[in-house]
Short mmCIF file of N, CA and C in Angstrom, two decimals:
data_model
loop_
_atom_site.label_atom_id
_atom_site.label_comp_id
_atom_site.label_asym_id
_atom_site.label_seq_id
_atom_site.Cartn_x
_atom_site.Cartn_y
_atom_site.Cartn_z
N MET A 117 3.30 20.09 -2.71
CA MET A 117 2.04 19.42 -2.99
C MET A 117 1.56 18.73 -1.71
N SER A 118 0.36 19.05 -1.28
CA SER A 118 -0.17 18.44 -0.07
C SER A 118 -0.61 17.01 -0.36
N ASN A 119 -0.81 16.25 0.71
CA ASN A 119 -1.24 14.86 0.53
C ASN A 119 -2.57 14.76 -0.18
N GLU A 120 -3.49 15.74 0.07
CA GLU A 120 -4.79 15.68 -0.57
C GLU A 120 -4.71 15.88 -2.07
N SER A 121 -3.71 16.63 -2.54
CA SER A 121 -3.63 16.91 -3.97
C SER A 121 -2.76 15.91 -4.72
N ARG A 122 -2.12 15.00 -3.99
CA ARG A 122 -1.32 13.99 -4.67
C ARG A 122 -2.24 13.01 -5.37
N PRO A 123 -1.91 12.63 -6.59
CA PRO A 123 -2.79 11.70 -7.31
C PRO A 123 -2.82 10.32 -6.65
N LYS A 124 -3.94 9.67 -6.76
CA LYS A 124 -4.09 8.31 -6.25
C LYS A 124 -3.44 7.34 -7.22
N LEU A 125 -2.96 6.23 -6.70
CA LEU A 125 -2.24 5.24 -7.50
C LEU A 125 -3.07 3.99 -7.68
N ARG A 126 -3.04 3.45 -8.87
CA ARG A 126 -3.68 2.15 -9.13
C ARG A 126 -2.77 1.05 -8.59
N THR A 127 -3.25 -0.18 -8.61
CA THR A 127 -2.51 -1.28 -7.99
C THR A 127 -1.09 -1.41 -8.52
N ALA A 128 -0.91 -1.41 -9.83
CA ALA A 128 0.44 -1.57 -10.39
C ALA A 128 1.36 -0.43 -9.98
N GLU A 129 0.83 0.79 -9.95
CA GLU A 129 1.64 1.94 -9.56
C GLU A 129 1.98 1.90 -8.07
N ALA A 130 1.00 1.49 -7.26
CA ALA A 130 1.23 1.38 -5.82
C ALA A 130 2.26 0.30 -5.52
N ALA A 131 2.18 -0.81 -6.23
CA ALA A 131 3.15 -1.90 -6.04
C ALA A 131 4.55 -1.42 -6.40
N GLU A 132 4.68 -0.68 -7.48
CA GLU A 132 5.98 -0.14 -7.87
C GLU A 132 6.50 0.82 -6.80
N TYR A 133 5.62 1.65 -6.27
CA TYR A 133 5.97 2.60 -5.21
C TYR A 133 6.50 1.85 -3.98
N LEU A 134 5.89 0.71 -3.68
CA LEU A 134 6.28 -0.10 -2.51
C LEU A 134 7.42 -1.06 -2.82
N THR A 135 7.81 -1.14 -4.07
CA THR A 135 8.83 -2.08 -4.58
C THR A 135 8.46 -3.54 -4.29
N ILE A 136 7.19 -3.86 -4.54
CA ILE A 136 6.72 -5.24 -4.46
C ILE A 136 5.95 -5.53 -5.75
N GLY A 137 5.64 -6.77 -5.99
CA GLY A 137 4.87 -7.14 -7.17
C GLY A 137 3.40 -6.79 -6.99
N ALA A 138 2.74 -6.51 -8.10
CA ALA A 138 1.31 -6.20 -8.06
C ALA A 138 0.51 -7.37 -7.49
N SER A 139 0.90 -8.60 -7.83
CA SER A 139 0.18 -9.77 -7.30
C SER A 139 0.36 -9.88 -5.79
N THR A 140 1.52 -9.49 -5.28
CA THR A 140 1.74 -9.49 -3.83
C THR A 140 0.82 -8.49 -3.16
N LEU A 141 0.71 -7.31 -3.75
CA LEU A 141 -0.18 -6.28 -3.19
C LEU A 141 -1.63 -6.75 -3.24
N GLU A 142 -2.03 -7.41 -4.31
CA GLU A 142 -3.39 -7.94 -4.42
C GLU A 142 -3.65 -9.00 -3.34
N LYS A 143 -2.66 -9.86 -3.09
CA LYS A 143 -2.81 -10.88 -2.05
C LYS A 143 -2.92 -10.25 -0.67
N LEU A 144 -2.11 -9.22 -0.41
CA LEU A 144 -2.19 -8.51 0.86
C LEU A 144 -3.56 -7.87 1.04
N ARG A 145 -4.09 -7.30 -0.03
CA ARG A 145 -5.42 -6.67 0.02
C ARG A 145 -6.48 -7.72 0.34
N ALA A 146 -6.42 -8.87 -0.31
CA ALA A 146 -7.40 -9.93 -0.09
C ALA A 146 -7.32 -10.50 1.32
N ALA A 147 -6.11 -10.59 1.86
CA ALA A 147 -5.91 -11.15 3.20
C ALA A 147 -6.16 -10.12 4.30
N GLY A 148 -6.24 -8.85 3.94
CA GLY A 148 -6.47 -7.81 4.94
C GLY A 148 -5.21 -7.33 5.62
N GLY A 149 -4.04 -7.61 5.07
CA GLY A 149 -2.81 -7.19 5.72
C GLY A 149 -2.06 -6.09 5.01
N GLY A 150 -2.64 -5.56 3.96
CA GLY A 150 -1.96 -4.54 3.17
C GLY A 150 -2.36 -3.13 3.56
N PRO A 151 -1.89 -2.17 2.78
CA PRO A 151 -2.23 -0.77 3.06
C PRO A 151 -3.70 -0.47 2.75
N ALA A 152 -4.19 0.62 3.33
CA ALA A 152 -5.57 1.05 3.08
C ALA A 152 -5.74 1.39 1.61
N TYR A 153 -6.94 1.14 1.11
CA TYR A 153 -7.24 1.42 -0.30
C TYR A 153 -8.68 1.89 -0.42
N CYS A 154 -9.02 2.40 -1.58
CA CYS A 154 -10.40 2.82 -1.88
C CYS A 154 -10.84 2.17 -3.17
N LYS A 155 -12.13 1.90 -3.26
CA LYS A 155 -12.71 1.42 -4.51
C LYS A 155 -13.38 2.61 -5.18
N VAL A 156 -13.03 2.85 -6.44
CA VAL A 156 -13.65 3.89 -7.25
C VAL A 156 -14.24 3.17 -8.45
N GLY A 157 -15.53 2.94 -8.40
CA GLY A 157 -16.15 2.09 -9.41
C GLY A 157 -15.59 0.69 -9.25
N LYS A 158 -15.02 0.15 -10.31
CA LYS A 158 -14.40 -1.17 -10.25
C LYS A 158 -12.90 -1.09 -9.99
N SER A 159 -12.36 0.12 -9.93
CA SER A 159 -10.92 0.30 -9.75
C SER A 159 -10.55 0.40 -8.28
N VAL A 160 -9.39 -0.13 -7.94
CA VAL A 160 -8.82 0.00 -6.61
C VAL A 160 -7.74 1.07 -6.71
N VAL A 161 -7.77 2.04 -5.79
CA VAL A 161 -6.76 3.09 -5.79
C VAL A 161 -6.18 3.23 -4.39
N TYR A 162 -4.94 3.67 -4.35
CA TYR A 162 -4.22 3.86 -3.10
C TYR A 162 -3.76 5.30 -2.98
N ASP A 163 -3.87 5.85 -1.78
CA ASP A 163 -3.34 7.17 -1.49
C ASP A 163 -1.87 6.98 -1.09
N PRO A 164 -0.95 7.72 -1.69
CA PRO A 164 0.46 7.58 -1.32
C PRO A 164 0.71 7.77 0.18
N ALA A 165 -0.07 8.61 0.84
CA ALA A 165 0.08 8.80 2.29
C ALA A 165 -0.23 7.51 3.04
N ASP A 166 -1.23 6.76 2.58
CA ASP A 166 -1.56 5.47 3.20
C ASP A 166 -0.46 4.45 2.96
N LEU A 167 0.16 4.50 1.79
CA LEU A 167 1.28 3.59 1.50
C LEU A 167 2.45 3.90 2.42
N ASP A 168 2.74 5.19 2.60
CA ASP A 168 3.83 5.59 3.50
C ASP A 168 3.54 5.15 4.93
N ALA A 169 2.30 5.32 5.37
CA ALA A 169 1.92 4.92 6.73
C ALA A 169 2.05 3.42 6.92
N TRP A 170 1.65 2.65 5.91
CA TRP A 170 1.75 1.19 5.99
C TRP A 170 3.22 0.77 6.05
N LEU A 171 4.05 1.41 5.25
CA LEU A 171 5.48 1.10 5.28
C LEU A 171 6.07 1.41 6.65
N SER A 172 5.70 2.54 7.23
CA SER A 172 6.22 2.92 8.54
C SER A 172 5.79 1.91 9.60
N GLY A 173 4.57 1.42 9.50
CA GLY A 173 4.07 0.43 10.46
C GLY A 173 4.67 -0.94 10.28
N SER A 174 5.33 -1.17 9.15
CA SER A 174 5.92 -2.47 8.85
C SER A 174 7.40 -2.55 9.22
N ARG A 175 7.93 -1.50 9.80
CA ARG A 175 9.37 -1.49 10.14
C ARG A 175 9.68 -2.50 11.22
N ARG A 176 10.81 -3.14 11.08
CA ARG A 176 11.30 -4.11 12.06
C ARG A 176 12.76 -3.81 12.37
N THR A 177 13.17 -4.10 13.57
CA THR A 177 14.56 -3.89 13.95
C THR A 177 15.33 -5.20 14.08
N SER A 178 14.62 -6.32 14.01
CA SER A 178 15.26 -7.61 14.14
C SER A 178 14.42 -8.66 13.42
N THR A 179 15.07 -9.67 12.89
CA THR A 179 14.33 -10.74 12.24
C THR A 179 13.64 -11.64 13.26
N SER A 180 14.03 -11.54 14.54
CA SER A 180 13.42 -12.39 15.56
C SER A 180 12.16 -11.76 16.15
N VAL A 181 11.84 -10.52 15.77
CA VAL A 181 10.63 -9.86 16.27
C VAL A 181 9.44 -10.41 15.50
N ALA A 182 8.41 -10.82 16.23
CA ALA A 182 7.20 -11.35 15.59
C ALA A 182 6.53 -10.27 14.77
N ALA A 183 6.03 -10.65 13.61
CA ALA A 183 5.37 -9.68 12.72
C ALA A 183 3.98 -9.38 13.17
#
């Protein structure tokens, strides 16, 4: 299944995918520090490829490295 054909995830599903709480994902979205998302009508949806990219960009090798 290509990335384009993968279904988009709503906030609760995306949070589960990322293993974080939905409220945490909502706070990240409001602050501008979370993964890319799209608005479809009143719904917020996430592409799994964007979630993977955000996770990859969040990798750290030490706790002393500035975020």
